[in-house]
């Protein structure tokens, strides 16, 4: 957040540095120029308009090649996932998967993704599971009753339940925790300053992914249309394509949601926006959510391999070079959190990509954000809104996140509890 010194900027810095203590400062130090070549890293793009040009130029820049996403994900997920495909095959797979992200399909998946309960901030964990009515209704009830709750734990449980829906598991407490643990084991291996995983990490990631997607493989073979893998079979995907897609969505999507909602709520608290974020004004909420995405930048960097000699922002690049789009620099150049600021067209939705590779799962991500905000809004009555207490940033994660974010209802006029709140765990 260029020039921003408010509490939301300070906390966002802590969250980012906890996740990527080496790569994040390195990316931010390069933000002074629109494009800069850094030895051993690649050509770093810090300008949103230039970044969009690269993402849309499929003739010269690709997700497949040296230093591109294919280096990272193909050894783990196989060759047929959207993350590491280009051209006609990519377009065909994307069309086949499209119906899974229709408004109706997304609503069904999200509404079925609340069957596990998060951990209490005070007192022992609860284990009501599906019989307890779901994590989000329970979140509302406990907040309204005056309890302190850990929003990060609740959102993790919600995301884990959606994972269970993706892989064909019932969202019991044990299944949710196991699914989230498996996904985080793999994504936690990824570091922004490395081109790929080590051989031992690939072996470990494959073992974990195989256990995670085993129910999805069984559901695919059973052809049950009530499951996501069964619907993939009905849509004409091969088993390899379906398993690759499930793995990709689980690994890249759930951690984004787990990260974003607590960070959005923290930013709203720190800037006095909580009441407006939770108000029954859909347009106002959408502006605040979009601005929160711009500030938190779910994808801090995007990678492309240079396919043919070209120019990036006036800088010549040769085939085989690596382009690192520093999305965090591109998006944050507009300044701190301000939903009332006009949106720069070059920045809009850049964190979800552009062109043929624009995030297919965005409707699911937005639906998950909405159901959590709805749960918080339902508890915010009589002028009280969720107020942030203690918080801890998470280490060893791919997408920067809070490890814990304590909420309780209050007037919204105070600031976060600072005693002990600056721990980074």
Coordinates of C-alpha atoms in Angstrom, one line a residue, residues 130-382:
X130 CA -23.1 -31.5 11.0
X131 CA -25.4 -32.2 13.9
X132 CA -24.5 -28.7 15.3
X133 CA -26.2 -27.0 12.4
X134 CA -23.0 -25.9 10.5
X135 CA -20.1 -23.7 11.2
X136 CA -21.6 -20.4 9.9
X137 CA -25.0 -20.6 11.8
X138 CA -22.9 -21.5 14.9
X139 CA -20.6 -18.5 14.3
X140 CA -23.6 -16.2 14.2
X141 CA -25.1 -17.7 17.3
X142 CA -21.9 -17.5 19.4
X143 CA -21.2 -14.0 18.3
X144 CA -24.7 -12.9 19.1
X145 CA -24.5 -14.6 22.5
X146 CA -21.5 -12.4 23.4
X147 CA -18.8 -15.1 22.9
X148 CA -15.4 -14.5 21.4
X149 CA -14.8 -16.5 18.2
X150 CA -11.8 -17.2 16.0
X151 CA -12.9 -16.2 12.5
X152 CA -9.8 -17.8 10.9
X153 CA -10.7 -21.1 12.4
X154 CA -14.4 -20.8 11.3
X155 CA -13.4 -19.9 7.7
X156 CA -10.9 -22.7 7.6
X157 CA -13.7 -25.1 8.6
X158 CA -16.0 -23.7 6.0
X159 CA -13.3 -24.0 3.3
X160 CA -12.5 -27.5 4.4
X161 CA -16.2 -28.5 4.1
X162 CA -16.2 -27.2 0.5
X163 CA -13.1 -29.3 -0.1
X164 CA -15.1 -32.3 1.2
X165 CA -17.8 -31.4 -1.3
X166 CA -15.3 -31.3 -4.1
X167 CA -13.8 -34.7 -3.3
X168 CA -17.0 -36.4 -2.4
X169 CA -16.6 -36.7 1.4
X170 CA -19.4 -35.9 3.9
X171 CA -18.2 -32.8 5.8
X172 CA -17.7 -34.3 9.3
X173 CA -15.3 -32.7 11.6
X174 CA -12.6 -35.3 11.0
X175 CA -13.0 -35.2 7.3
X176 CA -12.8 -31.4 7.2
X177 CA -9.7 -31.2 9.4
X178 CA -8.0 -34.0 7.3
X179 CA -8.9 -32.3 4.0
X180 CA -7.5 -28.9 5.1
X181 CA -4.4 -30.4 6.6
X182 CA -3.7 -32.3 3.4
X183 CA -4.2 -29.2 1.2
X184 CA -2.0 -27.1 3.5
X185 CA 0.7 -29.7 3.6
X186 CA 1.1 -29.3 -0.2
X187 CA 0.7 -25.6 -0.6
X188 CA 3.0 -24.9 2.4
X189 CA 5.9 -26.4 0.3
X190 CA 5.6 -23.6 -2.3
X191 CA 7.8 -20.6 -1.9
X192 CA 7.7 -17.6 -4.3
X193 CA 11.5 -17.5 -4.7
X194 CA 11.7 -21.1 -6.0
X195 CA 11.0 -22.3 -9.5
X196 CA 9.5 -25.6 -8.3
X197 CA 9.4 -28.2 -5.7
X198 CA 12.3 -30.5 -4.8
X199 CA 12.2 -34.2 -5.8
X200 CA 11.4 -35.2 -2.2
X201 CA 8.7 -32.6 -2.0
X202 CA 7.1 -33.8 -5.2
X203 CA 7.0 -37.3 -3.8
X204 CA 5.5 -36.1 -0.6
X205 CA 3.0 -33.9 -2.3
X206 CA 1.9 -36.8 -4.6
X207 CA 1.4 -39.1 -1.6
X208 CA -0.7 -36.5 0.2
X209 CA -2.7 -35.6 -2.9
X210 CA -3.5 -39.2 -3.6
X211 CA -4.9 -39.7 -0.1
X212 CA -6.9 -36.5 -0.5
X213 CA -8.4 -37.3 -3.9
X214 CA -9.0 -41.0 -3.3
X215 CA -12.7 -40.3 -2.4
X216 CA -13.0 -38.2 -5.6
X217 CA -11.6 -41.1 -7.7
X218 CA -14.2 -43.5 -6.1
X219 CA -17.0 -40.9 -6.7
X220 CA -15.9 -40.5 -10.3
X221 CA -16.0 -44.2 -11.0
X222 CA -19.3 -44.6 -9.3
X223 CA -20.7 -41.8 -11.5
X224 CA -22.9 -40.3 -8.8
X225 CA -24.2 -37.0 -10.2
X226 CA -24.7 -35.8 -6.6
X227 CA -20.9 -35.5 -6.3
X228 CA -18.6 -33.0 -8.1
X229 CA -16.4 -35.8 -9.5
X230 CA -19.6 -37.6 -10.6
X231 CA -20.7 -34.5 -12.4
X232 CA -17.3 -34.2 -14.0
X233 CA -17.8 -37.7 -15.5
X234 CA -21.2 -36.7 -16.8
X235 CA -19.6 -33.6 -18.4
X236 CA -17.3 -35.9 -20.4
X237 CA -14.1 -35.4 -18.5
X238 CA -11.7 -38.3 -18.4
X239 CA -10.7 -39.7 -15.0
X240 CA -7.2 -38.1 -15.3
X241 CA -8.7 -34.7 -16.2
X242 CA -11.2 -34.9 -13.4
X243 CA -8.7 -35.8 -10.8
X244 CA -6.3 -33.1 -12.0
X245 CA -9.1 -30.5 -11.9
X246 CA -10.2 -31.6 -8.4
X247 CA -6.6 -31.4 -7.1
X248 CA -6.0 -28.0 -8.7
X249 CA -9.2 -26.5 -7.3
X250 CA -8.5 -27.9 -3.8
X251 CA -4.9 -26.6 -3.7
X252 CA -5.3 -23.2 -5.3
X253 CA -8.8 -22.2 -4.3
X254 CA -9.4 -23.1 -0.6
X255 CA -6.4 -21.3 0.8
X256 CA -7.4 -18.2 -1.0
X257 CA -10.7 -18.1 0.8
X258 CA -9.2 -19.1 4.1
X259 CA -6.8 -16.2 3.7
X260 CA -9.1 -13.5 2.3
X261 CA -12.1 -13.3 4.6
X262 CA -10.3 -12.8 7.9
X263 CA -8.0 -10.2 6.2
X264 CA -10.9 -8.4 4.8
X265 CA -12.7 -8.2 8.2
X266 CA -9.5 -7.1 9.8
X267 CA -9.0 -4.3 7.2
X268 CA -12.6 -3.2 7.6
X269 CA -12.2 -3.1 11.4
X270 CA -8.9 -1.1 11.1
X271 CA -10.4 1.4 8.7
X272 CA -13.8 1.8 10.3
X273 CA -15.6 0.0 7.4
X274 CA -17.1 -2.9 9.3
X275 CA -20.7 -1.6 9.6
X276 CA -20.7 -0.6 5.9
X277 CA -19.2 -4.0 4.8
X278 CA -22.0 -5.8 6.7
X279 CA -24.8 -3.4 5.8
X280 CA -27.7 -4.7 3.6
X281 CA -26.4 -2.9 0.6
X282 CA -25.2 -5.4 -2.0
X283 CA -23.4 -2.7 -4.2
X284 CA -21.6 -1.3 -1.2
X285 CA -20.5 -4.7 0.0
X286 CA -19.3 -5.6 -3.5
X287 CA -17.2 -2.5 -3.7
X288 CA -15.6 -3.2 -0.3
X289 CA -14.9 -6.8 -1.2
X290 CA -13.3 -5.8 -4.5
X291 CA -11.2 -3.2 -2.7
X292 CA -10.2 -5.8 -0.1
X293 CA -9.1 -8.2 -2.9
X294 CA -7.1 -5.4 -4.4
X295 CA -5.3 -4.6 -1.1
X296 CA -4.8 -8.3 0.0
X297 CA -3.9 -9.5 -3.5
X298 CA -4.8 -13.2 -3.3
X299 CA -2.2 -14.0 -5.9
X300 CA 0.9 -12.0 -4.9
X301 CA 2.8 -13.0 -8.1
X302 CA 2.0 -14.7 -11.4
X303 CA 4.6 -16.5 -13.6
X304 CA 5.0 -16.7 -17.3
X305 CA 7.6 -18.3 -19.6
X306 CA 8.7 -16.3 -22.6
X307 CA 7.8 -18.3 -25.7
X308 CA 9.3 -16.0 -28.4
X309 CA 11.4 -12.9 -28.3
X310 CA 9.3 -9.9 -27.3
X311 CA 9.2 -6.7 -25.3
X312 CA 7.8 -6.2 -21.8
X313 CA 7.1 -2.5 -21.1
X314 CA 9.9 -1.6 -23.5
X315 CA 12.4 -4.1 -22.1
X316 CA 13.5 -6.8 -24.6
X317 CA 13.0 -10.3 -23.4
X318 CA 14.2 -13.5 -25.1
X319 CA 12.6 -16.9 -25.4
X320 CA 13.3 -19.1 -22.4
X321 CA 13.3 -16.1 -19.9
X322 CA 10.9 -15.9 -17.0
X323 CA 8.5 -13.1 -16.3
X324 CA 7.3 -12.5 -12.8
X325 CA 4.2 -10.4 -12.6
X326 CA 4.4 -8.8 -9.1
X327 CA 0.6 -8.6 -8.7
X328 CA 1.1 -7.3 -5.2
X329 CA 2.9 -4.2 -6.6
X330 CA 0.6 -3.7 -9.5
X331 CA -2.5 -3.7 -7.3
X332 CA -1.2 -1.8 -4.3
X333 CA 0.1 1.1 -6.3
X334 CA -3.3 2.8 -6.0
X335 CA -2.9 3.2 -2.3
X336 CA -4.6 2.1 0.9
X337 CA -8.0 0.6 1.4
X338 CA -10.7 3.0 0.0
X339 CA -13.8 1.5 -1.6
X340 CA -15.0 5.0 -2.6
X341 CA -12.0 5.5 -4.9
X342 CA -12.7 5.0 -8.6
X343 CA -11.3 1.7 -9.9
X344 CA -8.4 1.7 -12.3
X345 CA -9.5 -0.4 -15.3
X346 CA -6.0 -1.9 -15.6
X347 CA -6.2 -3.2 -12.0
X348 CA -9.7 -4.5 -11.9
X349 CA -9.8 -8.2 -11.1
X350 CA -6.1 -8.5 -12.0
X351 CA -5.5 -10.7 -8.9
X352 CA -7.7 -13.3 -10.7
X353 CA -5.7 -13.0 -14.0
X354 CA -6.9 -11.9 -17.4
X355 CA -8.0 -13.4 -20.7
X356 CA -8.3 -17.2 -21.2
X357 CA -6.7 -17.9 -17.8
X358 CA -9.0 -15.7 -15.8
X359 CA -9.8 -17.6 -12.6
X360 CA -12.6 -20.1 -13.4
X361 CA -13.3 -20.6 -9.7
X362 CA -14.1 -16.9 -9.0
X363 CA -17.9 -17.4 -8.7
X364 CA -17.2 -20.1 -6.0
X365 CA -14.8 -17.8 -4.2
X366 CA -17.2 -14.9 -4.2
X367 CA -20.0 -17.2 -3.0
X368 CA -17.9 -18.4 -0.1
X369 CA -17.0 -14.8 0.8
X370 CA -20.7 -13.8 0.8
X371 CA -21.9 -16.6 3.0
X372 CA -19.4 -15.8 5.7
X373 CA -20.2 -12.1 5.6
X374 CA -23.9 -13.0 5.8
X375 CA -23.2 -15.0 8.9
X376 CA -21.4 -12.0 10.5
X377 CA -24.1 -9.6 9.4
X378 CA -26.8 -11.8 11.0
X379 CA -25.0 -11.3 14.4
X380 CA -24.5 -7.6 14.0
X381 CA -27.7 -6.1 15.6
X382 CA -28.5 -3.2 17.8

